[in-house]
Coordinates of C-alpha atoms and ligand atoms in Angstrom, one line a residue:
M499 CA 0.0 0.0 0.0
P500 CA 1.6 3.4 -1.0
H501 CA 2.3 6.1 1.6
V502 CA -1.0 7.2 3.2
P503 CA -1.2 10.7 4.7
H504 CA -2.7 11.2 8.2
P505 CA -6.4 10.9 7.9
A506 CA -7.0 14.4 9.1
R507 CA -5.2 15.5 6.0
L508 CA -7.5 13.6 3.7
T509 CA -9.7 16.2 2.1
P510 CA -12.6 15.1 -0.1
R511 CA -11.3 15.4 -3.6
R512 CA -13.0 15.8 -6.9
P513 CA -12.4 12.9 -9.3
P514 CA -9.5 13.6 -11.8
A515 CA -10.6 15.6 -14.9
R516 CA -11.8 13.2 -17.7
P517 CA -9.9 13.9 -20.9
G518 CA -11.7 16.1 -23.4
T519 CA -14.0 17.7 -20.8
A520 CA -14.2 21.4 -20.3
R521 CA -12.4 20.9 -17.0
A522 CA -9.6 19.0 -18.6
R523 CA -9.2 21.8 -21.2
L524 CA -9.3 24.3 -18.4
L525 CA -6.6 22.5 -16.5
A526 CA -4.4 22.2 -19.6
S527 CA -4.7 25.9 -20.4
L528 CA -4.0 26.6 -16.7
L529 CA -0.9 24.5 -16.9
A530 CA 0.1 26.5 -20.0
A531 CA -0.6 29.8 -18.3
C532 CA 1.4 28.5 -15.3
A533 CA 4.1 27.5 -17.7
A534 CA 3.9 30.9 -19.4
A535 CA 3.6 32.7 -16.0
G536 CA 6.6 31.4 -14.3
L537 CA 7.0 27.8 -13.6
R538 CA 8.4 27.4 -17.0
A539 CA 12.1 28.0 -17.0
T540 CA 13.3 31.6 -16.9
E541 CA 13.0 34.0 -19.8
P542 CA 15.3 33.7 -22.9
V543 CA 18.1 31.4 -21.8
I544 CA 21.6 32.8 -21.2
A545 CA 23.2 32.7 -24.6
N546 CA 26.3 30.8 -25.4
P547 CA 26.4 28.8 -22.1
L548 CA 29.4 26.8 -23.4
A549 CA 31.6 29.9 -23.2
R550 CA 30.5 30.9 -19.7
T551 CA 32.2 30.1 -16.4
A552 CA 30.5 26.8 -15.5
L553 CA 30.6 23.6 -13.5
A554 CA 29.8 20.7 -15.8
L555 CA 27.3 18.4 -14.2
D556 CA 27.6 15.8 -16.9
G557 CA 28.7 12.3 -16.1
A558 CA 27.1 9.4 -14.1
W559 CA 23.7 10.3 -12.5
R560 CA 21.8 8.0 -10.2
T561 CA 18.5 7.1 -11.7
I562 CA 15.2 5.5 -10.7
V563 CA 13.0 4.1 -13.4
D564 CA 9.4 4.9 -12.3
P565 CA 6.9 3.5 -14.8
Y566 CA 3.9 4.3 -12.6
D567 CA 5.3 7.8 -11.7
N568 CA 4.9 6.7 -8.1
G569 CA 7.5 9.1 -7.0
Y570 CA 5.5 12.0 -8.5
L571 CA 1.8 11.1 -8.2
D572 CA 0.0 9.6 -5.2
Y573 CA -2.3 6.7 -5.6
R574 CA -5.0 9.2 -6.6
L575 CA -2.8 10.4 -9.4
E576 CA -2.3 13.8 -7.7
P577 CA 1.2 15.2 -7.8
Y578 CA 2.8 15.0 -4.4
D579 CA 4.6 18.3 -4.9
A580 CA 1.3 20.0 -5.6
R581 CA 0.4 19.2 -2.0
E582 CA 3.2 18.2 0.2
N583 CA 5.0 21.4 0.3
P584 CA 3.5 24.4 -1.4
T585 CA 7.0 25.5 -2.1
G586 CA 7.5 22.1 -3.7
G587 CA 9.6 20.4 -1.1
Y588 CA 10.1 16.9 -2.3
F589 CA 10.0 13.7 -0.2
L590 CA 12.2 12.0 -2.6
D591 CA 14.9 14.3 -1.9
R592 CA 15.5 14.2 1.8
P593 CA 19.2 14.6 2.8
P594 CA 21.0 11.3 2.4
G595 CA 20.3 9.0 5.3
S596 CA 17.1 10.7 6.5
P597 CA 14.0 8.5 6.6
S598 CA 11.9 8.9 3.5
D599 CA 8.2 8.1 3.0
L600 CA 9.1 5.9 0.0
V601 CA 12.0 3.8 1.3
E602 CA 11.9 2.0 -2.0
Y603 CA 13.2 5.1 -3.6
N604 CA 16.9 5.4 -2.6
F605 CA 19.1 7.3 -5.0
D606 CA 22.3 6.3 -3.1
T607 CA 22.0 2.7 -4.2
A608 CA 20.3 3.3 -7.5
P609 CA 21.9 2.4 -10.9
E610 CA 23.6 5.1 -12.9
L611 CA 23.0 6.5 -16.4
A612 CA 25.3 8.7 -18.4
V613 CA 24.4 12.4 -18.9
P614 CA 24.2 13.7 -21.6
G615 CA 22.6 10.7 -23.1
D616 CA 19.3 9.0 -23.8
W617 CA 18.3 6.2 -21.5
N618 CA 17.0 3.9 -24.3
S619 CA 20.5 3.0 -25.7
Q620 CA 22.1 2.7 -22.4
S621 CA 20.2 -0.4 -21.2
E622 CA 18.6 -3.1 -23.3
R623 CA 15.6 -3.1 -20.8
L624 CA 15.0 0.6 -21.5
L625 CA 15.2 0.5 -25.3
Y626 CA 11.4 0.8 -25.7
Y627 CA 10.8 2.5 -22.4
E628 CA 8.4 5.5 -22.3
G629 CA 7.6 7.0 -18.9
T630 CA 9.4 8.6 -16.0
V631 CA 13.0 8.3 -15.0
W632 CA 14.3 10.1 -12.0
Y633 CA 17.8 11.5 -12.2
R634 CA 19.9 12.7 -9.2
R635 CA 23.3 14.3 -9.1
T636 CA 25.0 15.7 -6.0
F637 CA 27.7 18.4 -6.2
D638 CA 29.5 21.0 -4.1
R639 CA 29.3 24.6 -4.8
P640 CA 32.3 25.9 -6.8
A641 CA 34.1 29.0 -5.6
S642 CA 32.5 32.1 -7.0
P643 CA 33.2 35.8 -6.6
P644 CA 30.9 37.6 -4.1
G645 CA 27.6 38.9 -5.7
H646 CA 27.8 36.5 -8.6
R647 CA 24.6 34.7 -9.7
Q648 CA 24.2 31.0 -10.5
F649 CA 21.9 29.3 -13.1
L650 CA 21.3 25.7 -13.8
H651 CA 21.4 25.1 -17.5
F652 CA 19.9 22.1 -19.3
G653 CA 20.7 21.7 -23.0
A654 CA 17.5 19.6 -23.3
A655 CA 15.5 16.9 -21.6
N656 CA 13.0 14.8 -23.5
Y657 CA 10.1 15.5 -23.2
E658 CA 9.0 17.0 -19.8
A659 CA 11.3 17.8 -16.9
E660 CA 10.5 18.7 -13.3
V661 CA 13.6 20.1 -11.6
Y662 CA 14.2 20.1 -7.8
L663 CA 17.2 21.4 -5.9
N664 CA 17.8 20.5 -2.3
G665 CA 14.2 19.6 -1.8
R666 CA 12.7 22.6 -3.5
K667 CA 11.0 22.6 -6.8
L668 CA 12.7 25.0 -9.3
G669 CA 10.2 24.5 -12.1
R670 CA 9.1 22.6 -15.2
H671 CA 10.0 22.5 -18.8
I672 CA 8.1 21.0 -21.8
G673 CA 9.7 20.2 -25.1
G674 CA 12.4 17.7 -25.7
F675 CA 14.9 19.6 -27.9
T676 CA 15.4 23.1 -26.5
P677 CA 17.5 24.5 -23.6
F678 CA 16.1 25.7 -20.3
Q679 CA 17.6 27.3 -17.2
F680 CA 16.7 28.1 -13.6
E681 CA 18.3 30.7 -11.4
V682 CA 19.6 29.2 -8.2
T683 CA 21.4 32.2 -6.7
G684 CA 21.2 31.9 -2.9
R685 CA 19.8 28.3 -3.1
L686 CA 23.1 26.4 -3.1
R687 CA 24.7 24.7 -0.2
D688 CA 28.5 24.7 0.2
R689 CA 28.5 20.9 0.0
G690 CA 26.2 18.1 -1.0
N691 CA 23.7 19.9 -3.2
S692 CA 21.2 17.5 -4.5
L693 CA 19.8 18.1 -8.0
V694 CA 16.8 15.9 -8.9
V695 CA 15.1 15.8 -12.2
R696 CA 12.0 13.9 -13.2
V697 CA 12.2 13.3 -16.9
N698 CA 9.1 11.9 -18.7
N699 CA 9.0 11.1 -22.4
Q700 CA 5.5 9.9 -22.7
R701 CA 3.9 10.9 -26.0
R702 CA 0.8 13.0 -25.7
P703 CA -1.8 13.9 -28.3
E704 CA -1.6 17.6 -27.5
G705 CA 2.2 17.5 -27.4
V706 CA 4.8 18.8 -29.9
P707 CA 5.5 16.4 -31.4
T708 CA 2.3 14.5 -31.0
V709 CA 2.0 10.7 -30.5
N710 CA 3.0 9.5 -34.0
T711 CA 6.5 10.1 -35.3
D712 CA 8.9 8.1 -37.5
W713 CA 11.9 8.5 -35.1
W714 CA 12.9 6.9 -31.8
N715 CA 11.4 8.6 -28.8
Y716 CA 14.7 8.8 -26.9
G717 CA 14.1 9.9 -23.3
G718 CA 16.4 11.4 -20.8
L719 CA 18.8 14.3 -20.0
T720 CA 20.0 14.2 -23.6
R721 CA 22.3 17.3 -23.5
D722 CA 24.8 19.0 -21.3
V723 CA 23.9 20.1 -17.7
L724 CA 25.9 23.0 -16.4
L725 CA 25.9 25.3 -13.3
L726 CA 26.6 28.7 -14.8
D727 CA 28.3 31.4 -12.8
V728 CA 27.8 35.0 -14.0
P729 CA 28.3 38.5 -12.5
R730 CA 25.4 40.2 -10.8
A731 CA 24.9 42.3 -14.0
F732 CA 25.6 40.1 -17.0
I733 CA 25.2 39.7 -20.7
R734 CA 22.1 37.5 -21.1
D735 CA 21.8 37.4 -24.9
Y736 CA 23.2 39.1 -28.0
V737 CA 23.0 38.8 -31.7
V738 CA 25.3 40.2 -34.3
Q739 CA 24.4 39.6 -38.0
L740 CA 25.0 41.2 -41.3
K741 CA 22.3 43.8 -42.0
P742 CA 19.9 42.4 -44.6
G743 CA 20.5 44.0 -48.0
D744 CA 23.7 45.8 -46.8
G745 CA 26.7 43.4 -46.8
G746 CA 29.0 46.1 -45.4
R747 CA 27.2 46.7 -42.0
A748 CA 26.4 44.6 -39.0
C749 CA 23.4 45.1 -36.8
G750 CA 22.0 43.5 -33.6
Y751 CA 21.5 43.9 -29.9
V752 CA 22.9 43.0 -26.6
Q753 CA 20.5 42.1 -23.8
L754 CA 21.8 42.7 -20.3
D755 CA 20.4 41.3 -17.0
G756 CA 20.7 43.2 -13.7
A757 CA 22.6 46.1 -15.2
A758 CA 21.9 49.8 -14.5
P759 CA 20.2 51.7 -17.3
A760 CA 22.6 53.5 -19.6
T761 CA 25.3 50.8 -19.0
R762 CA 27.9 51.0 -21.7
V763 CA 28.1 48.0 -24.0
T764 CA 31.0 47.2 -26.4
I765 CA 31.3 44.8 -29.3
E766 CA 34.8 44.2 -30.5
I767 CA 36.0 42.4 -33.6
A768 CA 39.8 42.8 -33.4
E769 CA 40.6 41.3 -36.8
L770 CA 38.5 43.9 -38.5
G771 CA 39.5 46.8 -36.2
V772 CA 35.9 47.1 -35.0
S773 CA 35.1 48.4 -31.6
A774 CA 31.4 49.5 -31.5
E775 CA 29.8 51.1 -28.5
S776 CA 26.2 51.5 -27.4
Q777 CA 24.2 52.2 -24.2
A778 CA 21.6 49.9 -22.7
D779 CA 18.1 51.2 -22.3
A780 CA 15.9 50.9 -19.2
A781 CA 15.1 47.3 -20.2
G782 CA 18.8 46.5 -20.5
R783 CA 18.9 46.3 -24.3
A784 CA 21.6 48.0 -26.3
C785 CA 21.2 48.1 -30.1
F786 CA 24.0 48.2 -32.6
D787 CA 24.5 49.1 -36.2
F788 CA 28.1 49.4 -37.3
A789 CA 30.4 49.0 -40.4
L790 CA 32.3 45.8 -41.0
P791 CA 35.2 47.1 -43.1
G792 CA 37.0 44.4 -45.0
A793 CA 35.0 41.5 -43.7
A794 CA 35.2 38.3 -45.8
L795 CA 31.7 36.9 -46.1
W796 CA 31.0 33.4 -44.8
S797 CA 30.1 30.7 -47.3
P798 CA 30.5 26.9 -47.6
E799 CA 33.4 27.4 -49.9
D800 CA 35.1 29.9 -47.4
P801 CA 33.5 29.5 -43.9
R802 CA 35.3 32.5 -42.6
R803 CA 34.5 33.4 -39.0
Y804 CA 35.6 36.2 -36.7
D805 CA 36.2 36.5 -32.9
V806 CA 33.4 38.7 -31.6
R807 CA 33.7 39.9 -28.0
V808 CA 30.8 41.5 -26.2
S809 CA 31.5 43.3 -22.9
A810 CA 29.4 45.2 -20.4
A811 CA 29.2 45.9 -16.7
G812 CA 32.3 43.8 -16.0
D813 CA 31.0 40.8 -17.9
R814 CA 32.6 39.5 -21.1
V815 CA 31.5 36.8 -23.6
G816 CA 32.7 35.9 -27.0
E817 CA 32.5 33.5 -29.9
R818 CA 33.4 33.0 -33.5
I819 CA 30.8 34.3 -35.8
G820 CA 30.6 34.3 -39.6
F821 CA 28.9 37.1 -41.6
R822 CA 26.7 36.3 -44.6
T823 CA 23.4 37.4 -46.1
I824 CA 20.7 35.0 -47.3
A825 CA 17.7 36.1 -49.3
T826 CA 15.5 35.1 -52.3
R827 CA 15.0 36.9 -55.6
G828 CA 12.3 35.3 -57.7
S829 CA 13.0 31.7 -57.7
D830 CA 16.7 32.1 -56.8
I831 CA 18.1 31.7 -53.3
L832 CA 20.9 34.3 -52.9
L833 CA 23.8 33.7 -50.6
N834 CA 25.8 36.9 -50.2
G835 CA 23.8 38.2 -53.2
R836 CA 24.7 35.3 -55.4
P837 CA 22.5 32.4 -56.6
V838 CA 23.2 29.2 -54.8
F839 CA 22.0 25.6 -55.3
L840 CA 21.5 23.7 -52.0
R841 CA 23.2 20.3 -52.4
G842 CA 21.7 18.9 -49.3
I843 CA 20.9 15.8 -47.2
S844 CA 18.5 15.3 -44.3
L845 CA 19.8 14.2 -40.9
H846 CA 18.4 13.0 -37.6
E847 CA 20.3 13.7 -34.4
E848 CA 21.4 10.1 -34.0
N849 CA 24.7 8.4 -34.2
P850 CA 23.9 5.2 -36.1
L851 CA 27.1 3.5 -34.9
R852 CA 25.9 3.7 -31.3
G853 CA 22.2 3.5 -32.1
A854 CA 21.7 6.5 -29.8
R855 CA 21.0 10.2 -29.6
A856 CA 24.1 12.1 -30.9
V857 CA 25.1 14.4 -28.0
S858 CA 28.7 15.5 -28.5
E859 CA 30.7 17.9 -30.6
G860 CA 32.6 14.9 -31.9
E861 CA 29.4 13.2 -33.1
A862 CA 28.4 16.5 -34.8
R863 CA 31.7 16.5 -36.5
L864 CA 31.3 12.8 -37.6
L865 CA 27.9 13.3 -39.1
L866 CA 28.5 16.6 -40.8
G867 CA 31.9 15.3 -42.0
W868 CA 29.9 12.5 -43.8
A869 CA 27.7 15.2 -45.4
K870 CA 30.7 17.0 -46.6
E871 CA 32.1 13.8 -48.1
L872 CA 28.8 13.4 -49.9
G873 CA 29.5 16.7 -51.6
C874 CA 26.9 18.7 -49.6
N875 CA 26.8 22.4 -48.9
F876 CA 23.4 22.1 -47.1
V877 CA 21.9 19.9 -44.3
R878 CA 18.3 19.7 -43.2
L879 CA 18.3 19.0 -39.4
A880 CA 15.1 17.0 -39.1
H881 CA 12.5 17.2 -37.4
Y882 CA 13.4 19.0 -34.2
P883 CA 16.2 21.3 -32.9
H884 CA 19.5 19.3 -32.8
N885 CA 22.1 20.0 -30.1
E886 CA 24.0 23.3 -30.0
H887 CA 27.2 21.7 -31.2
V888 CA 25.8 20.9 -34.6
A889 CA 25.3 24.5 -35.8
R890 CA 28.6 25.5 -34.4
V891 CA 30.4 22.7 -36.3
A892 CA 28.4 23.6 -39.4
D893 CA 29.7 27.2 -39.1
E894 CA 33.2 25.8 -39.0
L895 CA 32.9 23.2 -41.8
G896 CA 30.9 25.4 -44.1
L897 CA 27.5 23.8 -44.3
L898 CA 24.2 25.7 -44.7
L899 CA 21.5 24.5 -42.3
W900 CA 17.7 24.1 -42.3
E901 CA 16.5 24.0 -38.6
E902 CA 13.0 22.8 -37.7
I903 CA 10.6 22.4 -34.8
P904 CA 8.7 19.2 -34.3
V905 CA 5.3 20.4 -35.6
Y906 CA 5.1 17.0 -37.4
W907 CA 2.1 15.3 -39.0
T908 CA -1.2 15.7 -37.0
I909 CA -0.8 18.3 -34.3
H910 CA -3.7 19.6 -32.2
W911 CA -4.1 22.8 -34.2
G912 CA -7.0 24.1 -32.2
D913 CA -5.3 23.8 -28.8
P914 CA -3.9 27.1 -27.5
A915 CA -1.5 25.2 -25.2
T916 CA -0.1 23.3 -28.2
L917 CA 0.4 26.5 -30.1
D918 CA 2.1 28.0 -27.0
N919 CA 4.3 25.0 -26.8
A920 CA 5.3 25.1 -30.5
R921 CA 5.9 28.8 -30.3
G922 CA 8.1 28.4 -27.2
Q923 CA 10.2 25.8 -29.0
L924 CA 10.6 28.0 -32.1
E925 CA 11.6 31.0 -29.9
S926 CA 14.1 28.9 -28.0
L927 CA 15.6 27.6 -31.2
I928 CA 15.9 31.0 -32.8
L929 CA 17.4 32.6 -29.6
R930 CA 19.9 29.8 -29.3
D931 CA 21.2 29.8 -32.9
H932 CA 20.6 33.3 -34.2
N933 CA 24.4 33.9 -34.3
R934 CA 25.0 30.9 -36.5
A935 CA 26.1 31.8 -40.1
S936 CA 25.3 28.2 -41.1
V937 CA 21.6 28.5 -40.2
V938 CA 19.7 30.0 -43.2
I939 CA 16.2 28.5 -43.0
W940 CA 13.8 28.2 -40.0
S941 CA 11.2 25.5 -40.7
V942 CA 8.0 25.5 -38.8
G943 CA 6.9 21.9 -39.5
N944 CA 6.8 18.8 -41.6
E945 CA 4.0 17.1 -43.7
T946 CA 1.1 18.7 -41.9
P947 CA -2.3 18.1 -43.5
V948 CA -3.9 21.2 -45.1
S949 CA -6.7 22.7 -43.1
A950 CA -7.7 26.3 -42.1
E951 CA -6.8 25.6 -38.5
R952 CA -3.4 24.2 -39.4
T953 CA -2.5 27.0 -41.8
A954 CA -3.5 29.6 -39.1
F955 CA -1.4 27.8 -36.5
M956 CA 1.6 27.6 -38.7
G957 CA 1.0 31.1 -40.0
R958 CA 1.4 32.3 -36.4
L959 CA 4.7 30.5 -36.1
I960 CA 5.9 32.0 -39.4
A961 CA 5.0 35.5 -38.2
R962 CA 6.8 34.8 -34.9
A963 CA 9.9 33.6 -36.7
R964 CA 10.0 36.8 -38.8
E965 CA 9.5 38.9 -35.8
L966 CA 12.4 37.4 -33.9
D967 CA 14.7 37.1 -36.9
P968 CA 14.1 39.1 -40.1
T969 CA 17.5 38.0 -41.4
R970 CA 16.7 34.4 -42.4
L971 CA 14.3 32.5 -44.6
V972 CA 11.3 30.6 -43.4
S973 CA 9.8 27.4 -44.8
A974 CA 8.1 24.1 -43.9
A975 CA 7.8 20.7 -45.7
M976 CA 4.5 21.1 -47.4
E977 CA 1.9 18.9 -48.9
V978 CA 1.8 17.5 -52.5
R979 CA -1.3 15.9 -54.1
A980 CA -1.8 13.9 -57.3
D981 CA -4.1 15.1 -59.9
P982 CA -7.1 12.7 -59.6
A983 CA -7.5 12.7 -63.4
N984 CA -3.8 11.9 -64.0
P985 CA -1.8 10.5 -61.0
D986 CA 1.5 11.2 -62.7
R987 CA 0.7 14.9 -62.4
K988 CA 1.8 16.1 -59.0
I989 CA 0.4 19.4 -57.7
V990 CA 1.9 21.6 -55.0
E991 CA -0.7 24.1 -54.0
D992 CA -0.3 24.3 -50.2
P993 CA -1.7 27.7 -48.8
L994 CA 1.5 27.8 -46.6
A995 CA 3.4 28.6 -49.8
A996 CA 2.0 32.1 -49.7
L997 CA 3.5 32.7 -46.3
T998 CA 7.0 31.2 -46.7
D999 CA 10.1 32.4 -48.5
V1000 CA 10.8 29.0 -50.0
V1001 CA 8.4 26.3 -51.1
S1002 CA 9.5 22.9 -49.9
F1003 CA 7.9 19.5 -50.1
N1004 CA 8.6 15.9 -49.7
E1005 CA 8.1 13.4 -52.5
Y1006 CA 8.3 9.6 -52.6
V1007 CA 7.6 8.8 -56.2
G1008 CA 9.1 5.3 -56.8
W1009 CA 9.0 4.3 -53.2
Y1010 CA 5.6 4.9 -51.5
V1011 CA 4.0 5.8 -54.8
G1012 CA 4.7 3.5 -57.8
L1013 CA 8.1 2.4 -59.1
P1014 CA 11.3 4.2 -60.0
D1015 CA 10.5 4.0 -63.7
D1016 CA 7.4 6.2 -63.1
C1017 CA 9.8 9.1 -62.5
A1018 CA 10.2 9.5 -66.2
R1019 CA 6.5 10.2 -66.7
V1020 CA 5.9 12.4 -63.6
T1021 CA 5.3 16.1 -64.1
W1022 CA 5.2 18.8 -61.4
V1023 CA 2.8 21.7 -61.0
V1024 CA 4.4 24.0 -58.5
D1025 CA 2.5 27.3 -59.0
T1026 CA 4.9 29.7 -57.3
P1027 CA 7.5 32.2 -58.4
K1028 CA 9.5 31.3 -55.2
P1029 CA 12.5 28.9 -55.0
V1030 CA 11.7 25.3 -54.5
I1031 CA 13.5 22.8 -52.2
I1032 CA 12.7 19.1 -52.3
S1033 CA 12.9 18.5 -48.5
E1034 CA 12.7 14.7 -48.8
F1035 CA 12.9 11.8 -51.3
G1036 CA 14.4 8.4 -51.2
G1037 CA 13.8 4.7 -50.4
D1038 CA 14.9 2.0 -48.0
A1039 CA 17.9 -0.3 -48.7
L1040 CA 19.6 -2.7 -46.3
Q1041 CA 23.4 -2.1 -46.6
G1042 CA 25.0 -5.2 -48.1
L1043 CA 21.8 -6.5 -49.6
H1044 CA 22.5 -6.9 -53.3
A1045 CA 20.0 -7.9 -56.0
D1046 CA 18.6 -6.6 -59.3
A1047 CA 17.3 -3.0 -59.4
R1048 CA 13.7 -4.2 -59.1
T1049 CA 14.2 -5.8 -55.7
R1050 CA 13.0 -3.5 -53.0
F1051 CA 15.3 -3.0 -50.0
S1052 CA 18.3 -3.8 -52.2
E1053 CA 21.1 -1.3 -52.7
E1054 CA 20.5 -1.6 -56.4
F1055 CA 16.9 -0.5 -56.1
Q1056 CA 17.8 2.5 -54.0
A1057 CA 20.5 3.6 -56.4
D1058 CA 18.2 3.2 -59.3
L1059 CA 15.6 5.3 -57.5
Y1060 CA 18.1 8.1 -57.1
R1061 CA 19.3 7.9 -60.7
K1062 CA 15.7 8.3 -61.9
T1063 CA 14.5 10.8 -59.3
L1064 CA 17.3 13.4 -59.9
P1065 CA 16.4 14.1 -63.6
M1066 CA 12.7 14.1 -62.7
L1067 CA 13.2 16.8 -60.1
G1068 CA 15.5 18.7 -62.5
R1069 CA 12.4 19.3 -64.6
I1070 CA 11.0 21.7 -61.9
P1071 CA 12.2 25.1 -63.2
Q1072 CA 12.2 26.7 -59.7
L1073 CA 14.3 23.9 -58.2
R1074 CA 17.0 25.4 -56.0
G1075 CA 17.8 22.7 -53.6
M1076 CA 17.2 19.3 -52.1
S1077 CA 17.8 17.3 -48.9
P1078 CA 17.1 13.6 -49.7
W1079 CA 15.9 11.4 -47.0
I1080 CA 18.4 10.6 -45.4
L1081 CA 22.2 10.6 -44.6
C1082 CA 22.1 7.5 -42.3
D1083 CA 19.8 4.7 -41.3
F1084 CA 18.0 5.7 -38.1
R1085 CA 16.0 3.9 -35.4
S1086 CA 12.2 4.0 -35.8
P1087 CA 9.5 2.1 -33.8
R1088 CA 7.4 2.1 -37.1
R1089 CA 9.9 -0.1 -39.0
P1090 CA 9.6 -3.7 -37.8
L1091 CA 10.3 -5.6 -41.0
A1092 CA 12.4 -8.5 -39.7
G1093 CA 15.8 -9.2 -41.3
I1094 CA 15.6 -5.9 -43.1
Q1095 CA 14.5 -3.0 -40.9
D1096 CA 14.5 -4.6 -37.4
G1097 CA 13.5 -1.2 -35.9
W1098 CA 15.4 0.9 -38.3
N1099 CA 14.3 3.2 -41.1
R1100 CA 16.8 2.1 -43.9
K1101 CA 16.5 5.1 -46.2
G1102 CA 20.0 6.1 -45.2
L1103 CA 22.7 6.5 -47.8
I1104 CA 25.0 5.2 -45.0
G1105 CA 24.0 2.0 -43.2
S1106 CA 23.7 1.7 -39.4
N1107 CA 27.1 0.0 -39.6
G1108 CA 28.6 3.2 -41.1
K1109 CA 29.1 1.6 -44.6
R1110 CA 28.1 3.6 -47.7
K1111 CA 25.4 2.2 -49.9
E1112 CA 25.6 2.4 -53.7
A1113 CA 23.2 5.4 -53.8
F1114 CA 25.6 7.4 -51.7
F1115 CA 27.9 7.4 -54.7
V1116 CA 25.1 8.2 -57.1
L1117 CA 24.2 11.4 -55.2
Q1118 CA 27.9 12.2 -54.6
A1119 CA 28.6 12.2 -58.3
F1120 CA 25.5 14.4 -58.9
Y1121 CA 26.6 16.9 -56.3
R1122 CA 30.2 16.9 -57.6
A1123 CA 28.9 17.8 -61.0
K1124 CA 26.6 20.5 -59.5
E1125 CA 29.6 21.9 -57.6
A1126 CA 31.8 22.1 -60.7
E1127 CA 28.9 23.8 -62.6
A1128 CA 28.6 26.4 -59.8
A1129 CA 32.4 27.0 -59.7
A1130 CA 32.4 27.5 -63.5
A1131 CA 29.5 29.9 -63.3
A1132 CA 31.3 31.8 -60.5
R1133 CA 34.5 32.0 -62.6
A1134 CA 32.5 33.3 -65.6
R1135 CA 30.9 36.1 -63.5
Ligands
GCU1463 C1 8.2 11.2 -44.1 C2 8.7 11.9 -42.9 C3 9.9 11.3 -42.3 C4 9.9 9.8 -42.5 C5 9.9 9.5 -44.0 C6 9.9 8.0 -44.3 O1 8.1 11.9 -45.2 O2 8.8 13.3 -43.0 O3 10.0 11.7 -41.0 O4 10.9 9.2 -41.8 O5 8.8 10.1 -44.6 O6 8.8 7.6 -44.5 O7 10.9 7.4 -44.3

């Protein structure tokens, strides 16, 4: 029998809200309002956490797997921390050795999992696990100058995280792929701080993503955990980008926290002899607009970056930033004012060699290195924000990026909490990566069925992206339909196309629709003057399975499909890029075919064993030719 509170404390309770009832909806929007009002992590996260003074809390964490969420909900499914201690004191987190209500829950003897990392790949018994896992890490307070402030930073936790420090609830975060932080100034002990995180990756219909996805629902503390130490007044956020339409000037802002109005803020770029000054306003924001004499523009061919240093109020932070412009003109995509063809590939944030979430800079380098080997200048990071290392490595290697939020397939378009959730993820992504030269396209979703509610929902996201960042392009993977009178006539007339800068869609002619030979007959009606990107195409092949080109799942079939798809797409006059599906095989719970898929989507050009498939070389040759063509055109200009 679970812990039973003293009878006097038993108050008559109303039955839990039945899903779909007005009360359930009220509760959900209350949660959203709570989330919006304060229990959600602090305002925009402190930018560039990896460059701040910090104690890394990565490593082995004690964990308790809690399928019935017994550590969080009492037997009436009411959260303990909603009742036990209004301030959220948590019975699970009594100082080591003190009696606890739930003696079965003892972190000190619990098994460990690595952080950052998903739990699914770390233990066979957790591969398919969806539910709650409790994480606990103890640490001593590092030395810190008087008056400094401390923030706990989480790179991401999939999907929902409740965070407790020394028995007190700090807050909650929803969304599995974006960073969040809590200020803990004044809450740290000198020794033996206990940080407890309840991570739950259960899929929910109203979630973002919702219940059905074609990727593995990796749960856990999947990215770095840091204890940041910053001065009382510090630089919370900053953005420095080339001014759209003016390649010789930079513009941006620096957002201070805790600084006096009129605080002086400086941006220095020593290599360019730049030292720009501005003053913070009453809200701590200082705006900038300054010349960038002699700056070499960033491009995949020459990924030039500069050391940019921001200083204010005794705080200093810096990083390497590349300067480039991205725009469209008619059906051209212009990089630094010049037409560019996006030789791309799609990518999940997974290391196939480990069958696990990719978490490190090294893994970002591995995966993006493979994309470079393929001849790419562009990568679509599907279908959710990848970790922060990826865009930084793409800046360095010279790869243009499409970044996306997991508004995927059938989202609850009419639910304001779902919109708030999606918008929150978009904002976090943009505020995290807005200094990345590599990032050129924000995508607000993938393969979402056309409806007025859906288009309104995504329209709001597009407007928010433009509001937060007018320097980049916006798109989404849109819908295609076949002409009922002639199935070989494919029509792209998604209302979203009117709202985006680039019209992108996925197509699977020859795999889900017909055979590769059909490609020769297919025609495309894409009624837009805008640039077109094919955000997905491809077919499955098991690496090492060889047969004739008509045998599905053989390497020969996949290669044949590529050979026939490329000229088919070449017949679309506005075609300015593609990101075939996909660089590597990846885990998916929707792919059970024994002996072939075994829980993997096999559309990779590289197998889960790291070996290249025949189609890899078909696309590589196509991209090499495209690259040579572009180089010749550049020379001729
Ligand atoms: C879809 C979808 C991908 C999926 C792919 C496939 O278009 O966007 O997430 O993995 O097709 O079916 O392999």
